[in-house]
Amino acid sequence: MEIKDKMEALVKELNQHSYNYYVLAMPTIADYEFDKKLEELDKLEKEHPEFADPNSPTLKVGGDITKNFTTVPHRWPMLSLGNTYNEQDLRDFDDRIRKAIGDQFEYVCELKFDGLSISLTYENSKLIRAVTRGDGSKGDDVTTNIKTIRNIPHKLRNETIPPLFEIRGEIFMHRAAFDRLNKEREELGEIPYANPRNFAAGTVKMQDSKEVSKRPLDCFLYSLNTDKNYFKTHWESLQSLKEWGFNVCEHTKLSNSMDEVLSFIQYWEEARFKLSYEIDGIVIKVNSYAQQQELGFTAKSPRWAISYKYKAQEVETILEKVTYQVGRTGAVTPVANLKPVQLAGTTVKRATLHNANEIERLDLHEGDSVFVEKGGEIIPKIINVNLDKRKAGAVKVNYPTLCPECHTGLIRKEGEVAFYCPNDEACPPQIVGKIQHFISRKAMNIDGLGDETIETFYQRGLVAHISDLYTLHEKSDQLKTLERFGERSIENMLKGIEQSKQMPFEKVLFGLGIRYVGETVARKLAVGTKDIDKLTSASLEELVAIDEIGQRIAESIIEYFGTPEHLQQINLLKAYGLQFEVIEKEITLESDKLTGKTFVISGVFENYSREELKEMIENNGGKILSGISAKLNYLVAGDNMGPSKLEKANKLNVPLISVDDLLELLK
Ligand code: IVH
């Protein structure tokens, strides 16, 4: 290939990977590979500046901006860090610093958290804005979402705090939360996130802060920007940030030499797997602010700091066989069963293969010797195959065409990667999984019943459909013959089942396990249609008109209710007395102080949720309107209200009131 073509191809490829990483939060290349390609392009651009693209990724620090948020310029640009991968690179960095500022300096070593960076601005001790890195000079205003993170203070108490400052840190998700939430996504038939970083990034960019608040994010803060110098060193500023109430990581070290830095790096190489969150390296910063200033910046990164990236830990082992798991929604997931091997402190026996494409990509053959990686990710992954060790005549792994459990032909829907078993009424793991989902805590929350019991009941022929739970009381003789199932527990279980008939419609709807209908969607559907008959007869257009229901969800609902077996189940459940309509709460007015008055609530509020304010207004006779018009009496304005709303309200002379004003009206 011509040099020019090669450079063009690299620019195109890297830009696409950047877009996937920063904007879609779905990476398509390992960091290390990306850096190598970027380096290659950088080298070619230096050798052939005449072919360099003015939009080359070598000139950019981050990704793009996401469309749906307000774009805000950074007062201090959000730069990136140079990466190093070995001791020599670090010694070179150390030499460069010594040449520039002499031998009298210290380093601060910090963990490099694997999340997404955030810039928080505080004015007069109040959090006024939170912005993503974006392209480094401007990012997305995600304040409302960030305010849902518990350990980011909205207001600081300390008096000695500078009147205006910016603090930077990393938003991330703990492994345990990632595991739990990702499992839930998989159960709903949604595509799981590849790692906690992507989950955190995807969450911060969500449009609905209420959804964000349900996903536990965390944040470590690691740098301070102010107009004046309040501190002499970075270390001092970190100590103060802690005192001001910010979450600063405790695993931070002040070092006098590169040798000390290297031992910090060495220690965390192993110890990082014991942390509850993921790190992908170590950040090394020159401590003194004066020295940082002397060293300055290159176009994209500071000369006074660098990161050391850990290589993913890798080991070679034998692929014994590939097995296939059928989930509640019928998705068939391949799993690699490996010859047990030690990796990063644990014994690895299995690795995820995600889907059929992954088997193809790896061109897996039975008995292959494979490289397994446990990098950032929790579940080990097969990176590639050692072809030198492939035995002659090895059989290619072929993704099955029939369901491994019920032998029905598998199908793949357009635009999806997973294969499904369509036999949802008779495929054993799907039946058991669906009933287990129905009784689960977030759905019908049936006391006295557990996953194992459902499995046993199914095997004994006691249940084959959700509705069979409600005839169990007629089978107490059979129940009594079951091992470990005494009279007491039978009684408890039957009581739990009976009580579940009182669960609200939205829980029943969620419990049915319709693809893509999670808790929130179920609630929106219940509120939007009020009863099951309207829902089952709703057209696609009617469904997508409901808040948060998109084409994909609507299609799935129509498909579900188009199946006679599903309708039969619903009729049985109805007959047993389950709730299939929304029971409107009777509002008893606390007062009529707001009768005849209309309100719009906008922005975020320190002590009240929007829902609470809405309730307060309605309980006193007021009415909530959906948009600003000349008829509107009051706009209850919180922080970070959209500029267009504000403009409209001003134009139409709608009075803006605070929460305190509202409380005053109620007095
Ligand atoms: S300091 C001038 N400290 O790594 C750059 N960054 O590759 C100042 N990161 O964008 C960044 N942990 O998102 C710093 N302890 C830490 C960090 C950290 C993670 C991220 C951050 C930054 C990226 C640079």
XYZ file of C-alpha atoms and ligand atoms in Angstrom:
691
model
C 0.000 0.000 0.000
C 1.181 3.536 -0.742
C 2.275 5.463 2.345
C -0.446 8.052 1.748
C -3.175 5.402 1.524
C -1.843 3.685 4.598
C -1.967 6.934 6.579
C -5.487 7.646 5.385
C -6.603 4.166 6.349
C -5.059 4.541 9.813
C -6.762 7.914 10.355
C -10.097 6.437 9.340
C -9.698 3.351 11.495
C -8.515 5.227 14.587
C -11.262 7.837 14.284
C -13.834 5.084 14.121
C -12.373 3.374 17.219
C -12.332 6.715 19.045
C -15.942 7.309 18.151
C -16.902 3.829 19.359
C -14.997 4.367 22.591
C -15.902 7.915 23.531
C -19.303 8.457 21.992
C -20.907 5.040 21.867
C -19.055 3.802 24.968
C -18.573 0.489 23.128
C -14.847 -0.011 22.468
C -13.803 -2.053 19.464
C -10.048 -2.302 20.104
C -7.781 -2.924 23.106
C -6.168 0.263 24.491
C -2.739 -1.139 23.848
C -3.480 -1.911 20.176
C -4.962 1.559 19.773
C -1.879 3.228 21.213
C 0.385 1.153 18.944
C -1.575 2.184 15.850
C -1.606 5.804 16.984
C 2.158 5.674 17.454
C 2.566 4.203 13.989
C 0.499 7.013 12.490
C 2.400 9.609 14.494
C 5.689 8.252 13.150
C 4.433 8.269 9.554
C 3.170 11.838 9.954
C 6.599 12.947 11.174
C 8.289 11.247 8.215
C 5.722 12.455 5.676
C 4.220 15.687 6.970
C 2.962 16.405 3.434
C 0.360 13.623 3.827
C -0.715 14.494 7.375
C -4.451 14.956 7.830
C -5.398 18.194 9.667
C -8.043 16.149 11.511
C -5.669 13.373 12.464
C -6.443 11.529 15.724
C -2.824 12.218 16.739
C -3.894 15.827 17.304
C -6.959 15.088 19.390
C -7.177 14.294 23.037
C -10.572 12.729 23.342
C -13.621 11.703 21.461
C -16.497 13.695 20.237
C -19.314 15.438 21.974
C -22.636 13.646 22.349
C -25.461 15.506 20.680
C -28.141 15.646 23.332
C -26.376 17.647 26.033
C -25.433 21.303 26.175
C -21.809 21.774 25.177
C -19.736 23.743 27.639
C -16.182 25.017 27.133
C -13.583 23.982 29.716
C -12.014 26.873 31.562
C -8.853 24.763 31.825
C -8.452 22.345 28.907
C -8.856 18.703 29.857
C -5.723 17.115 28.542
C -4.700 13.551 28.227
C -1.660 11.756 29.633
C 1.268 10.212 27.801
C 1.274 6.430 28.177
C 4.203 4.209 29.088
C 4.311 0.442 29.172
C 7.748 -0.421 30.577
C 10.476 0.626 32.969
C 12.648 2.144 30.236
C 9.874 4.544 29.149
C 9.584 5.683 32.745
C 13.353 6.123 33.156
C 13.294 8.258 29.991
C 10.472 10.360 31.466
C 12.499 10.763 34.667
C 15.577 11.825 32.650
C 13.594 14.440 30.741
C 12.373 15.923 34.004
C 15.831 15.973 35.576
C 17.227 17.736 32.520
C 14.564 20.409 32.746
C 14.347 21.103 36.488
C 17.299 19.391 38.147
C 17.282 16.668 40.795
C 15.251 18.276 43.581
C 11.693 17.119 43.119
C 9.135 14.577 44.291
C 6.565 12.462 42.508
C 3.021 11.687 43.576
C 1.903 8.201 42.532
C -1.816 7.602 42.094
C -3.945 4.786 40.807
C -5.224 5.266 37.284
C -8.943 4.643 37.664
C -10.599 3.075 34.674
C -13.657 5.229 34.226
C -14.454 8.512 32.568
C -13.078 11.866 33.566
C -15.300 14.600 34.887
C -14.792 18.267 35.656
C -16.774 19.701 38.572
C -17.078 23.443 39.081
C -17.867 24.840 42.520
C -18.858 28.451 43.034
C -19.352 29.808 46.523
C -19.180 26.255 47.848
C -21.964 24.991 45.571
C -21.609 22.495 42.779
C -22.743 24.447 39.742
C -21.615 22.320 36.830
C -20.308 18.888 35.884
C -18.858 18.458 32.403
C -17.402 15.440 30.594
C -14.032 15.658 28.924
C -15.519 15.718 25.412
C -12.817 16.760 22.974
C -10.666 18.300 25.712
C -11.634 21.906 25.086
C -15.392 21.464 25.466
C -17.574 18.719 26.867
C -21.166 17.754 27.695
C -22.947 19.354 30.619
C -24.094 16.322 32.620
C -24.697 18.099 35.936
C -28.102 16.593 36.622
C -26.784 13.091 36.161
C -23.661 13.694 38.222
C -25.725 15.094 41.081
C -27.181 11.613 41.564
C -23.765 10.308 42.658
C -23.864 10.087 46.417
C -20.321 11.023 47.317
C -20.116 14.120 45.143
C -21.051 16.932 47.524
C -23.606 19.480 46.257
C -22.637 21.954 48.906
C -19.411 22.295 50.894
C -19.295 23.466 54.475
C -15.715 24.591 54.970
C -15.247 28.362 55.074
C -11.701 28.449 53.758
C -12.558 27.123 50.331
C -11.701 29.239 47.262
C -14.799 31.026 45.904
C -14.409 29.423 42.487
C -12.590 26.246 41.652
C -12.687 23.268 39.399
C -11.985 19.774 40.562
C -11.371 16.775 38.347
C -11.864 13.145 38.885
C -12.971 9.859 37.493
C -16.495 8.427 37.503
C -16.549 4.652 37.723
C -18.660 1.683 38.725
C -17.607 -0.952 41.282
C -17.147 -4.462 39.893
C -19.901 -5.922 42.079
C -22.483 -3.392 40.890
C -21.364 -3.967 37.314
C -21.791 -7.714 37.646
C -25.231 -7.397 39.161
C -26.584 -4.822 36.723
C -25.064 -6.449 33.673
C -26.668 -9.743 34.638
C -30.000 -7.965 34.846
C -29.450 -6.521 31.369
C -28.667 -9.937 29.967
C -31.779 -11.345 31.574
C -33.815 -8.653 29.864
C -32.306 -9.577 26.527
C -30.339 -6.321 26.393
C -26.752 -6.255 25.195
C -24.486 -6.393 28.243
C -21.752 -3.786 28.655
C -18.226 -5.075 28.039
C -16.787 -3.649 31.261
C -17.541 -1.301 34.181
C -15.943 1.647 32.373
C -18.419 1.423 29.510
C -21.287 0.931 31.886
C -20.303 4.081 33.769
C -19.833 6.043 30.529
C -23.149 4.815 29.140
C -24.862 5.815 32.383
C -23.445 9.336 32.583
C -24.717 9.970 29.044
C -28.275 8.855 29.749
C -31.043 11.374 29.216
C -33.066 10.402 32.277
C -31.400 11.253 35.586
C -33.857 9.064 37.417
C -32.447 6.063 35.567
C -28.937 7.262 36.373
C -29.758 7.421 40.054
C -30.594 3.704 39.992
C -27.157 2.759 38.744
C -24.604 3.056 41.516
C -21.745 5.202 40.250
C -18.800 6.317 42.318
C -16.174 9.005 41.901
C -12.562 9.632 42.932
C -11.233 13.178 42.705
C -7.607 13.742 41.783
C -6.840 17.316 40.799
C -7.697 20.900 41.569
C -7.670 23.986 39.330
C -7.943 27.502 40.700
C -7.150 30.990 39.376
C -4.861 31.802 42.268
C -2.377 29.413 43.865
C -3.769 28.215 47.159
C -1.300 25.373 47.571
C 2.356 24.772 46.828
C 2.076 21.120 45.945
C -0.349 18.652 44.441
C -0.005 16.469 47.559
C -1.099 19.338 49.824
C -4.096 20.018 47.616
C -5.135 16.352 47.768
C -5.075 16.454 51.579
C -7.246 19.568 51.575
C -9.687 18.123 49.068
C -10.269 15.318 51.535
C -10.950 17.831 54.296
C -13.381 19.723 52.081
C -15.410 16.545 51.777
C -14.237 15.049 48.487
C -13.578 11.390 47.922
C -9.827 11.152 47.362
C -8.369 7.666 46.974
C -6.302 6.536 49.942
C -3.844 4.561 47.786
C -1.679 7.531 46.904
C 2.036 7.853 47.598
C 4.599 10.617 47.773
C 7.877 9.323 46.265
C 11.406 10.643 46.165
C 12.748 8.659 43.256
C 11.813 6.649 40.182
C 12.834 3.512 42.099
C 10.133 4.224 44.658
C 7.666 4.848 41.846
C 8.595 1.506 40.298
C 7.976 -0.357 43.528
C 4.537 1.296 43.829
C 3.821 0.129 40.280
C 5.053 -3.367 41.062
C 2.951 -3.614 44.209
C -0.287 -2.656 42.442
C 0.371 -4.951 39.490
C -0.944 -7.816 41.656
C -2.835 -5.952 44.366
C -5.121 -4.232 41.852
C -7.221 -7.371 41.516
C -8.201 -7.093 45.169
C -9.668 -3.613 44.723
C -13.448 -3.358 44.411
C -13.007 -1.229 41.265
C -10.836 -1.442 38.176
C -7.626 0.421 37.526
C -5.663 0.176 34.305
C -2.401 1.682 35.459
C -0.636 4.190 37.657
C -0.399 7.963 37.189
C 2.859 9.666 38.145
C 2.828 13.432 38.733
C 5.553 15.917 39.701
C 4.468 17.222 43.082
C 5.441 20.913 43.144
C 3.102 23.267 41.276
C 6.000 25.633 40.514
C 7.924 22.780 38.930
C 4.836 21.662 37.020
C 4.621 25.156 35.590
C 8.262 25.119 34.622
C 7.823 21.821 32.782
C 4.685 22.938 30.954
C 2.639 21.064 28.374
C 2.863 19.570 24.914
C -0.148 20.021 22.603
C -2.077 17.248 24.294
C -0.530 16.347 27.613
C 1.415 17.763 30.531
C 5.190 17.189 30.609
C 4.998 16.830 34.408
C 2.833 13.719 34.449
C 2.650 10.374 32.744
C 0.715 7.160 33.050
C 2.035 3.647 33.290
C -0.424 1.163 31.824
C -0.587 -2.410 33.018
C -0.643 -5.018 30.322
C -3.582 -7.330 30.574
C -2.513 -10.547 32.258
C -2.420 -13.403 29.838
C -1.957 -17.146 30.090
C -2.057 -20.071 27.670
C -4.296 -23.072 28.253
C -6.327 -25.726 26.441
C -9.881 -25.233 25.245
C -11.552 -28.448 26.358
C -14.984 -27.832 24.938
C -17.554 -25.196 24.177
C -20.892 -25.495 25.945
C -24.039 -23.454 25.409
C -26.296 -21.865 28.002
C -29.912 -21.028 27.296
C -31.157 -18.022 29.237
C -34.626 -16.961 30.315
C -35.193 -15.048 27.086
C -33.947 -17.960 24.977
C -30.616 -16.337 24.090
C -28.006 -19.060 23.566
C -24.602 -18.052 24.937
C -21.438 -20.034 24.221
C -19.018 -20.656 27.089
C -15.432 -21.888 26.686
C -14.549 -24.640 29.177
C -10.823 -24.484 29.786
C -8.196 -26.680 31.355
C -7.956 -24.973 34.793
C -5.108 -22.494 34.964
C -3.875 -19.831 37.417
C -4.334 -16.240 36.283
C -4.116 -13.042 38.301
C -4.599 -14.849 41.586
C -7.597 -16.999 40.622
C -8.150 -20.352 38.928
C -9.728 -19.849 35.549
C -11.908 -22.655 34.208
C -14.241 -20.841 31.898
C -14.133 -17.902 29.562
C -16.860 -15.949 27.888
C -17.294 -16.280 24.144
C -20.194 -13.798 23.896
C -21.793 -15.035 20.664
C -21.406 -16.908 17.382
C -19.408 -14.069 15.794
C -16.755 -14.419 18.457
C -16.313 -18.143 17.715
C -15.938 -17.272 14.034
C -13.522 -14.439 14.741
C -11.266 -16.752 16.736
C -11.782 -19.638 14.301
C -11.860 -21.939 17.320
C -11.108 -25.649 16.982
C -11.621 -28.260 19.689
C -8.492 -28.820 21.778
C -6.957 -25.521 20.662
C -4.291 -23.924 22.804
C -5.694 -20.475 23.551
C -4.457 -17.260 25.172
C -6.746 -16.147 27.949
C -6.725 -12.601 29.239
C -7.952 -11.157 32.461
C -7.370 -7.519 31.916
C -9.792 -4.925 33.042
C -12.591 -7.358 32.744
C -14.040 -9.555 35.408
C -14.791 -12.576 33.270
C -11.741 -13.939 31.459
C -11.719 -13.714 27.705
C -10.018 -15.677 24.932
C -7.741 -13.316 23.013
C -6.471 -15.607 20.285
C -5.403 -19.109 19.380
C -1.858 -20.453 19.293
C -2.007 -21.865 15.778
C 1.433 -23.511 16.085
C -0.060 -25.932 18.576
C -3.221 -26.820 16.639
C -3.352 -30.573 16.080
C -3.808 -31.880 12.557
C -7.417 -32.813 11.941
C -8.743 -30.712 14.837
C -12.488 -30.224 14.501
C -13.781 -26.688 14.030
C -16.163 -25.464 16.724
C -19.508 -24.968 15.079
C -22.201 -22.912 16.733
C -25.255 -25.189 16.964
C -28.234 -24.756 14.691
C -30.551 -26.459 17.203
C -31.246 -25.496 20.796
C -28.934 -27.564 23.044
C -31.803 -28.042 25.517
C -34.945 -28.644 23.428
C -33.585 -29.123 19.889
C -35.740 -26.436 18.315
C -34.110 -24.630 15.359
C -32.340 -21.457 16.516
C -33.172 -18.091 14.996
C -31.307 -14.830 14.743
C -33.192 -11.570 14.490
C -32.133 -8.933 12.059
C -29.572 -6.566 13.524
C -28.885 -8.757 16.574
C -25.840 -10.850 17.336
C -27.391 -13.475 19.566
C -29.153 -16.616 18.404
C -32.404 -17.445 20.154
C -34.387 -20.551 20.829
C -37.943 -19.510 19.872
C -39.561 -22.342 21.846
C -40.292 -20.178 24.889
C -43.302 -22.197 25.970
C -41.572 -25.579 26.196
C -37.789 -25.130 26.408
C -36.906 -26.186 30.004
C -34.336 -23.521 31.010
C -36.564 -20.827 29.526
C -39.604 -22.021 31.464
C -37.704 -22.310 34.725
C -35.953 -18.972 34.119
C -39.237 -17.207 33.393
C -40.917 -18.494 36.547
C -37.811 -17.645 38.585
C -37.951 -14.129 37.165
C -41.660 -13.824 37.970
C -41.163 -14.641 41.658
C -37.981 -12.540 41.999
C -37.673 -9.669 44.427
C -38.027 -6.916 41.849
C -41.035 -8.544 40.212
C -43.688 -10.293 42.343
C -41.385 -10.703 45.333
C -43.001 -13.948 46.479
C -41.929 -14.963 49.957
C -41.237 -18.609 50.670
C -40.215 -19.488 47.123
C -36.703 -19.598 45.692
C -34.933 -20.430 42.450
C -34.087 -23.964 43.517
C -37.647 -24.713 44.552
C -38.893 -23.618 41.140
C -36.348 -25.926 39.519
C -37.574 -28.855 41.664
C -41.241 -28.050 41.044
C -40.596 -28.008 37.325
C -38.796 -31.340 37.397
C -41.630 -32.903 39.384
C -44.191 -31.621 36.934
C -45.794 -29.248 39.440
C -45.269 -26.082 37.400
C -44.773 -25.502 33.686
C -46.192 -21.979 33.432
C -46.313 -18.935 35.658
C -50.039 -19.490 36.170
C -49.380 -22.938 37.698
C -48.037 -21.189 40.807
C -51.609 -20.194 41.588
C -52.897 -23.775 41.579
C -50.175 -25.110 43.867
C -52.536 -24.954 46.866
C -54.553 -27.732 45.217
C -51.482 -29.943 45.163
C -50.486 -29.951 48.820
C -50.415 -33.755 48.954
C -47.798 -33.840 46.251
C -45.899 -30.961 47.864
C -45.702 -32.864 51.157
C -43.862 -35.722 49.480
C -40.988 -33.403 48.498
C -37.789 -33.653 50.476
C -36.907 -30.720 52.725
C -40.379 -29.306 52.297
C -42.180 -29.322 55.621
C -45.693 -28.203 56.419
C -44.453 -24.857 57.668
C -42.611 -23.987 54.502
C -45.529 -25.085 52.338
C -47.808 -22.855 54.356
C -45.401 -19.928 54.037
C -45.063 -20.395 50.351
C -48.797 -20.600 49.729
C -49.301 -17.488 51.822
C -46.651 -15.674 49.768
C -48.328 -16.732 46.543
C -51.732 -15.595 47.763
C -50.339 -12.209 48.840
C -48.722 -11.684 45.451
C -52.202 -11.250 44.002
C -52.112 -7.770 45.498
C -48.954 -6.743 43.642
C -49.572 -3.755 41.365
C -50.061 -4.111 37.615
C -46.579 -2.758 36.784
C -44.936 -5.547 38.811
C -47.067 -8.215 37.124
C -46.149 -6.741 33.772
C -42.451 -6.738 34.602
C -42.776 -10.276 35.967
C -44.107 -11.600 32.649
C -40.562 -11.237 31.333
C -41.372 -9.630 27.985
C -38.163 -8.907 26.101
C -36.881 -5.368 26.654
C -39.550 -4.684 29.278
C -37.540 -3.887 32.375
C -38.846 -2.299 35.550
C -38.969 1.245 34.217
C -40.531 0.314 30.903
C -43.148 -1.772 32.724
C -44.038 1.215 34.870
C -44.324 3.512 31.865
C -46.496 0.978 30.058
C -48.771 0.555 33.058
C -49.174 4.300 33.500
C -49.545 4.852 29.750
C -52.200 2.201 29.101
C -53.866 1.796 32.502
C -54.959 -1.800 31.895
C -53.941 -5.003 30.180
C -56.717 -4.929 27.575
C -55.564 -1.575 26.275
C -51.992 -2.814 26.306
C -52.662 -6.044 24.431
C -54.681 -4.257 21.770
C -52.359 -1.240 21.397
C -50.936 -0.582 17.935
C -47.286 0.122 17.290
C -48.048 3.836 16.904
C -49.938 3.922 20.185
C -47.102 2.171 21.981
C -44.310 4.411 20.698
C -46.381 7.422 21.724
C -45.877 6.344 25.367
C -42.998 8.009 27.190
C -39.712 6.093 26.721
C -41.181 3.365 24.500
C -39.199 3.079 21.283
C -39.686 1.004 18.159
C -37.680 -1.975 19.436
C -39.656 -2.251 22.687
C -42.981 -1.698 20.918
C -42.260 -4.464 18.417
C -41.330 -6.844 21.189
C -44.600 -6.100 23.034
C -46.697 -6.628 19.925
C -44.932 -9.906 19.224
C -45.485 -11.040 22.801
C -49.212 -10.339 22.858
C -49.600 -11.759 19.369
C -48.833 -15.215 20.767
C -52.020 -17.111 21.800
C -50.206 -19.005 24.603
C -49.224 -15.721 26.232
C -52.782 -14.407 26.086
C -54.030 -17.657 27.568
C -51.598 -17.245 30.485
C -52.792 -13.707 31.058
C -56.424 -14.815 31.076
C -55.639 -17.493 33.649
C -53.727 -15.041 35.842
C -56.617 -12.608 35.577
C -59.023 -15.337 36.645
C -56.820 -16.128 39.663
C -57.168 -12.504 40.753
C -53.859 -10.842 39.853
C -53.818 -7.093 39.226
C -54.135 -6.165 35.578
C -55.075 -2.542 35.879
C -53.645 0.540 37.496
C -55.408 1.415 40.694
C -55.386 5.184 40.798
C -54.416 6.560 44.159
C -57.245 8.652 45.506
C -55.812 12.054 46.114
C -57.144 13.612 49.251
C -56.300 17.247 49.147
C -54.290 18.638 52.016
C -55.520 22.118 51.158
C -56.938 24.049 48.214
C -54.359 26.816 48.474
C -53.158 26.217 44.916
C -56.505 25.476 43.301
C -56.732 27.059 39.886
C -52.968 27.609 39.703
C -50.707 25.947 37.151
C -47.055 25.001 37.543
C -44.079 23.721 35.586
C -41.108 22.294 37.517
C -37.698 22.529 35.926
C -34.085 21.950 36.944
C -32.717 20.129 39.968
C -33.423 20.899 43.601
C -31.295 20.394 46.617
C -33.762 19.033 49.130
C -36.642 17.771 46.998
C -37.027 15.509 44.020
C -39.208 16.763 41.198
C -41.655 13.991 42.013
C -41.972 15.252 45.604
C -42.618 18.813 44.450
C -45.218 17.607 41.969
C -46.997 15.719 44.719
C -46.847 18.719 47.026
C -48.450 20.954 44.371
C -51.142 18.464 43.434
C -51.982 17.685 47.052
C -52.785 21.354 47.502
C -54.998 21.641 44.453
C -52.425 22.886 41.917
C -51.995 21.483 38.432
C -48.781 20.519 36.682
C -48.475 21.482 33.023
C -46.128 19.825 30.586
C -44.772 22.950 28.901
C -44.360 26.683 29.297
C -47.125 28.791 27.789
C -48.630 32.210 28.391
C -51.298 30.523 30.550
C -48.766 29.222 33.030
C -48.907 30.768 36.492
C -45.554 29.697 37.937
C -42.297 28.144 36.822
C -40.637 26.437 39.802
C -36.982 26.832 38.880
C -34.132 24.749 40.237
C -30.444 24.601 39.366
C -29.313 23.966 35.810
C -32.560 24.708 34.141
C -32.295 24.542 30.353
C -31.517 27.972 28.806
C -34.344 27.678 26.265
C -36.948 27.187 29.012
C -35.644 30.204 30.851
C -35.772 32.318 27.723
C -39.329 31.266 26.960
C -40.502 31.955 30.510
C -38.958 35.411 30.414
C -40.472 36.178 27.054
C -43.953 35.212 28.210
C -43.501 36.943 31.547
C -44.081 33.769 33.522
C -42.978 34.322 37.117
C -40.031 32.175 38.208
C -40.290 30.935 41.769
C -37.941 28.964 44.008
C -38.863 26.057 46.269
C -38.877 28.487 49.187
C -41.408 30.663 47.334
C -43.553 27.601 46.739
C -43.458 26.695 50.426
C -44.406 30.278 51.178
C -47.505 29.934 48.947
C -48.511 26.906 50.980
C -48.194 28.568 54.360
S -4.619 13.236 36.103
C -3.489 16.195 32.449
N -4.987 11.215 37.681
O -6.647 9.065 32.790
C -4.221 14.940 32.751
N -5.939 11.130 35.500
O -5.081 9.167 30.299
C -4.593 14.912 34.169
N -7.247 9.104 35.079
O -8.193 11.858 31.333
C -5.186 13.630 34.528
N -6.944 8.185 37.040
O -9.584 10.368 32.879
C -5.228 11.743 36.465
N -5.265 9.515 39.233
C -5.512 10.027 38.020
C -6.280 9.357 37.043
C -6.475 9.936 35.794
C -7.523 8.051 35.859
C -7.708 9.248 33.681
C -8.296 10.592 33.368
C -7.445 11.147 32.270
C -6.847 9.921 31.679
C -5.557 10.251 30.999
